[in-house]
mmCIF file of C-alpha atoms in Angstrom:
data_model
loop_
_atom_site.group_PDB
_atom_site.id
_atom_site.type_symbol
_atom_site.label_atom_id
_atom_site.label_comp_id
_atom_site.label_asym_id
_atom_site.label_seq_id
_atom_site.Cartn_x
_atom_site.Cartn_y
_atom_site.Cartn_z
ATOM 1 C CA MET A 20 94.141 108.320 90.208
ATOM 2 C CA SER A 21 93.510 108.097 93.935
ATOM 3 C CA LEU A 22 94.825 104.696 95.010
ATOM 4 C CA PRO A 23 98.367 106.004 95.561
ATOM 5 C CA HIS A 24 96.903 108.813 97.645
ATOM 6 C CA ALA A 25 94.846 106.356 99.693
ATOM 7 C CA ILE A 26 98.004 104.334 100.343
ATOM 8 C CA LEU A 27 100.032 107.429 101.263
ATOM 9 C CA THR A 28 97.263 108.458 103.677
ATOM 10 C CA ALA A 29 97.206 105.018 105.318
ATOM 11 C CA LEU A 30 101.008 104.919 105.619
ATOM 12 C CA LEU A 31 101.123 108.389 107.146
ATOM 13 C CA GLU A 32 98.577 107.245 109.715
ATOM 14 C CA ARG A 33 100.748 104.228 110.485
ATOM 15 C CA PRO A 34 103.727 102.630 108.669
ATOM 16 C CA SER A 35 102.586 99.190 107.520
ATOM 17 C CA SER A 36 103.383 96.166 105.419
ATOM 18 C CA GLY A 37 101.414 95.414 102.265
ATOM 19 C CA LEU A 38 99.399 92.771 104.114
ATOM 20 C CA GLU A 39 98.625 95.184 106.948
ATOM 21 C CA LEU A 40 97.542 97.799 104.391
ATOM 22 C CA THR A 41 95.228 95.281 102.734
ATOM 23 C CA ARG A 42 93.659 94.471 106.088
ATOM 24 C CA ARG A 43 93.303 98.163 106.958
ATOM 25 C CA PHE A 44 91.695 98.835 103.575
ATOM 26 C CA ASP A 45 89.168 96.098 104.367
ATOM 27 C CA LYS A 46 88.339 97.766 107.692
ATOM 28 C CA SER A 47 88.388 101.480 106.888
ATOM 29 C CA ILE A 48 89.530 103.091 103.638
ATOM 30 C CA GLY A 49 88.033 100.217 101.661
ATOM 31 C CA TYR A 50 84.550 101.338 102.643
ATOM 32 C CA PHE A 51 84.923 104.255 100.264
ATOM 33 C CA TRP A 52 87.985 103.381 98.136
ATOM 34 C CA SER A 53 88.477 99.697 97.494
ATOM 35 C CA ALA A 54 91.610 97.995 96.214
ATOM 36 C CA THR A 55 92.713 94.411 95.792
ATOM 37 C CA HIS A 56 95.780 92.926 97.455
ATOM 38 C CA GLN A 57 97.534 92.897 94.046
ATOM 39 C CA GLN A 58 96.689 96.543 93.329
ATOM 40 C CA ILE A 59 98.080 97.615 96.703
ATOM 41 C CA TYR A 60 101.354 95.712 96.203
ATOM 42 C CA ARG A 61 101.749 97.012 92.653
ATOM 43 C CA GLU A 62 101.186 100.580 93.874
ATOM 44 C CA LEU A 63 103.630 100.136 96.770
ATOM 45 C CA GLY A 64 106.302 99.153 94.250
ATOM 46 C CA ARG A 65 105.540 102.164 92.075
ATOM 47 C CA LEU A 66 105.512 104.591 95.037
ATOM 48 C CA GLU A 67 108.828 103.178 96.245
ATOM 49 C CA ALA A 68 110.368 103.474 92.751
ATOM 50 C CA GLU A 69 109.214 107.109 92.602
ATOM 51 C CA GLY A 70 110.853 107.874 95.960
ATOM 52 C CA GLN A 71 107.577 108.623 97.757
ATOM 53 C CA ILE A 72 107.856 105.738 100.236
ATOM 54 C CA ARG A 73 110.634 103.526 101.467
ATOM 55 C CA THR A 74 110.963 100.132 103.054
ATOM 56 C CA LEU A 75 111.668 100.392 106.749
ATOM 57 C CA PRO A 76 114.899 98.712 107.808
ATOM 58 C CA ALA A 77 114.259 95.324 109.394
ATOM 59 C CA GLU A 78 115.150 94.997 113.069
ATOM 60 C CA GLN A 79 116.685 91.610 112.376
ATOM 61 C CA PRO A 80 117.458 90.324 108.893
ATOM 62 C CA ALA A 81 115.245 87.364 108.175
ATOM 63 C CA ARG A 82 114.406 85.561 104.985
ATOM 64 C CA GLY A 83 110.795 86.014 103.917
ATOM 65 C CA GLN A 84 110.189 88.794 106.439
ATOM 66 C CA LYS A 85 107.411 91.137 105.394
ATOM 67 C CA LYS A 86 108.469 94.634 104.383
ATOM 68 C CA SER A 87 106.957 97.617 106.122
ATOM 69 C CA TYR A 88 106.779 100.974 104.429
ATOM 70 C CA GLU A 89 106.846 104.586 105.510
ATOM 71 C CA VAL A 90 106.181 107.812 103.617
ATOM 72 C CA LEU A 91 109.113 109.974 102.574
ATOM 73 C CA PRO A 92 108.971 113.788 102.269
ATOM 74 C CA ALA A 93 108.240 113.508 98.524
ATOM 75 C CA GLY A 94 105.208 111.310 99.297
ATOM 76 C CA ARG A 95 103.933 113.705 101.949
ATOM 77 C CA ALA A 96 104.368 116.608 99.500
ATOM 78 C CA GLU A 97 102.471 114.736 96.771
ATOM 79 C CA LEU A 98 99.629 113.931 99.175
ATOM 80 C CA ALA A 99 99.479 117.570 100.323
ATOM 81 C CA ARG A 100 99.457 118.758 96.684
ATOM 82 C CA TRP A 101 96.661 116.324 95.783
ATOM 83 C CA THR A 102 94.621 117.202 98.876
ATOM 84 C CA ALA A 103 94.797 120.927 98.102
ATOM 85 C CA ALA A 104 93.967 120.541 94.388
ATOM 86 C CA SER A 105 90.492 121.365 93.157
ATOM 87 C CA GLN A 106 88.407 118.474 91.839
ATOM 88 C CA ASP A 107 84.896 118.439 90.433
ATOM 89 C CA PRO A 108 82.427 115.908 91.830
ATOM 90 C CA LYS A 109 81.873 112.803 89.737
ATOM 91 C CA PRO A 110 78.346 111.956 88.621
ATOM 92 C CA PRO A 111 77.023 108.903 90.456
ATOM 93 C CA ARG A 112 77.035 105.551 88.676
ATOM 94 C CA ASP A 113 74.840 102.854 90.135
ATOM 95 C CA VAL A 114 73.882 99.658 88.342
ATOM 96 C CA MET A 115 70.649 99.276 90.329
ATOM 97 C CA LEU A 116 69.381 102.652 89.144
ATOM 98 C CA LEU A 117 70.193 101.750 85.550
ATOM 99 C CA ARG A 118 68.529 98.331 85.924
ATOM 100 C CA LEU A 119 65.393 99.923 87.363
ATOM 101 C CA ARG A 120 65.274 102.388 84.475
ATOM 102 C CA ALA A 121 65.643 99.487 82.030
ATOM 103 C CA ALA A 122 62.936 97.526 83.856
ATOM 104 C CA ALA A 123 60.557 100.399 83.171
ATOM 105 C CA VAL A 124 60.779 99.552 79.455
ATOM 106 C CA VAL A 125 61.437 95.793 79.338
ATOM 107 C CA GLY A 126 59.549 94.562 82.397
ATOM 108 C CA THR A 127 60.290 94.128 86.058
ATOM 109 C CA ALA A 128 60.672 90.347 86.306
ATOM 110 C CA GLY A 129 63.257 89.534 88.987
ATOM 111 C CA ILE A 130 64.130 93.052 89.992
ATOM 112 C CA GLU A 131 61.860 93.306 93.042
ATOM 113 C CA SER A 132 63.669 90.468 94.811
ATOM 114 C CA ASP A 133 67.007 92.103 94.050
ATOM 115 C CA LEU A 134 65.732 95.422 95.404
ATOM 116 C CA ARG A 135 64.854 93.598 98.638
ATOM 117 C CA ARG A 136 68.308 91.963 98.695
ATOM 118 C CA HIS A 137 69.982 95.345 98.193
ATOM 119 C CA LEU A 138 67.840 96.808 100.967
ATOM 120 C CA GLU A 139 69.072 94.133 103.368
ATOM 121 C CA LEU A 140 72.704 94.689 102.309
ATOM 122 C CA HIS A 141 72.426 98.443 102.875
ATOM 123 C CA ARG A 142 70.742 97.904 106.244
ATOM 124 C CA ARG A 143 73.647 95.677 107.293
ATOM 125 C CA GLN A 144 76.230 98.198 106.106
ATOM 126 C CA LEU A 145 74.432 100.986 107.950
ATOM 127 C CA ALA A 146 74.425 98.913 111.140
ATOM 128 C CA GLU A 147 78.150 98.213 110.710
ATOM 129 C CA TYR A 148 78.929 101.912 110.248
ATOM 130 C CA ARG A 149 76.935 102.770 113.357
ATOM 131 C CA GLU A 150 78.843 100.133 115.349
ATOM 132 C CA ILE A 151 82.125 101.620 114.128
ATOM 133 C CA GLU A 152 80.915 105.092 115.106
ATOM 134 C CA GLU A 153 79.970 103.927 118.594
ATOM 135 C CA ARG A 154 83.247 102.046 119.041
ATOM 136 C CA ASP A 155 85.697 104.507 117.478
ATOM 137 C CA PHE A 156 84.103 107.898 118.128
ATOM 138 C CA PRO A 157 82.798 108.015 121.689
ATOM 139 C CA PRO A 158 81.902 111.383 123.230
ATOM 140 C CA GLY A 159 85.027 113.367 124.019
ATOM 141 C CA ARG A 160 87.125 111.912 121.213
ATOM 142 C CA ASP A 161 87.140 115.004 119.082
ATOM 143 C CA GLY A 162 90.670 115.975 118.169
ATOM 144 C CA PRO A 163 91.199 117.508 114.712
ATOM 145 C CA GLN A 164 92.190 114.178 113.096
ATOM 146 C CA GLU A 165 89.337 112.270 114.735
ATOM 147 C CA ARG A 166 86.805 114.907 113.700
ATOM 148 C CA LEU A 167 87.774 114.582 110.036
ATOM 149 C CA GLN A 168 87.807 110.770 110.225
ATOM 150 C CA HIS A 169 84.375 110.876 111.870
ATOM 151 C CA LEU A 170 83.161 113.180 109.103
ATOM 152 C CA VAL A 171 84.163 110.552 106.517
ATOM 153 C CA LEU A 172 82.337 107.864 108.495
ATOM 154 C CA GLN A 173 79.303 110.146 108.761
ATOM 155 C CA ALA A 174 79.252 110.392 104.950
ATOM 156 C CA GLY A 175 79.031 106.601 104.831
ATOM 157 C CA ILE A 176 76.230 106.602 107.401
ATOM 158 C CA ASP A 177 74.353 109.284 105.473
ATOM 159 C CA LEU A 178 74.750 107.424 102.158
ATOM 160 C CA GLU A 179 73.584 104.131 103.652
ATOM 161 C CA THR A 180 70.645 105.927 105.280
ATOM 162 C CA PHE A 181 69.751 107.413 101.886
ATOM 163 C CA TRP A 182 69.960 104.037 100.115
ATOM 164 C CA THR A 183 67.974 102.294 102.835
ATOM 165 C CA ARG A 184 65.165 104.862 102.644
ATOM 166 C CA TRP A 185 65.183 104.909 98.847
ATOM 167 C CA LEU A 186 65.080 101.113 98.604
ATOM 168 C CA GLU A 187 62.236 100.986 101.138
ATOM 169 C CA ARG A 188 60.291 103.355 98.859
ATOM 170 C CA ALA A 189 61.165 101.276 95.792
ATOM 171 C CA VAL A 190 59.957 98.073 97.471
ATOM 172 C CA GLU A 191 56.756 99.883 98.513
ATOM 173 C CA GLU A 192 56.263 100.979 94.905
ATOM 174 C CA PHE A 193 56.339 97.356 93.802
ATOM 175 C CA ALA A 194 53.857 96.391 96.518
ATOM 176 C CA GLU A 195 51.445 99.063 95.246
ATOM 177 C CA ARG A 196 51.733 98.097 91.561
ATOM 178 C CA PRO A 197 48.864 95.953 90.270
ATOM 179 C CA ASP A 198 51.138 94.188 87.757
ATOM 180 C CA THR A 199 54.850 93.928 88.574
ATOM 181 C CA ALA A 200 55.805 91.756 85.590
ATOM 182 C CA GLY A 201 55.134 94.187 82.712
ATOM 183 C CA PRO A 202 56.496 97.597 81.803
#
């Protein structure tokens, strides 16, 4: 289970409230490990109950004030343990690949337009990753933390480049087929 580790990572980078974490997930960690607002809040409660994080004391007591969290030594130790542990890669699971395989036996009606839609979505994501790279990793910003963060972003760029190229080939395959409706 990696959501608690994603949250611990984000909180070690910067103590945050649940809402701030949700927003940060949408802008960074969520590109490779997504979580809903409810999942994040549920996990914050569990991590706090386990003594891995704590609520930061409020500067001024106020009703309805959002709680911010920070990682405790037990949380840092758990994240370090998890980071150092060996894990085998997971086989990829992609619905489009399964749908294309199924189309080979039941017919391709409708799938070509969805391949084109996926191609456009991956092109947009690739462009977004490249904008992030240009904005957040200019030449000279190469400290140890930045280099690892850039490496994660580069994985996203490489994956989106792969999907874009693969989908371009798939769309070309449909253009070259004499009959795209049958198996």
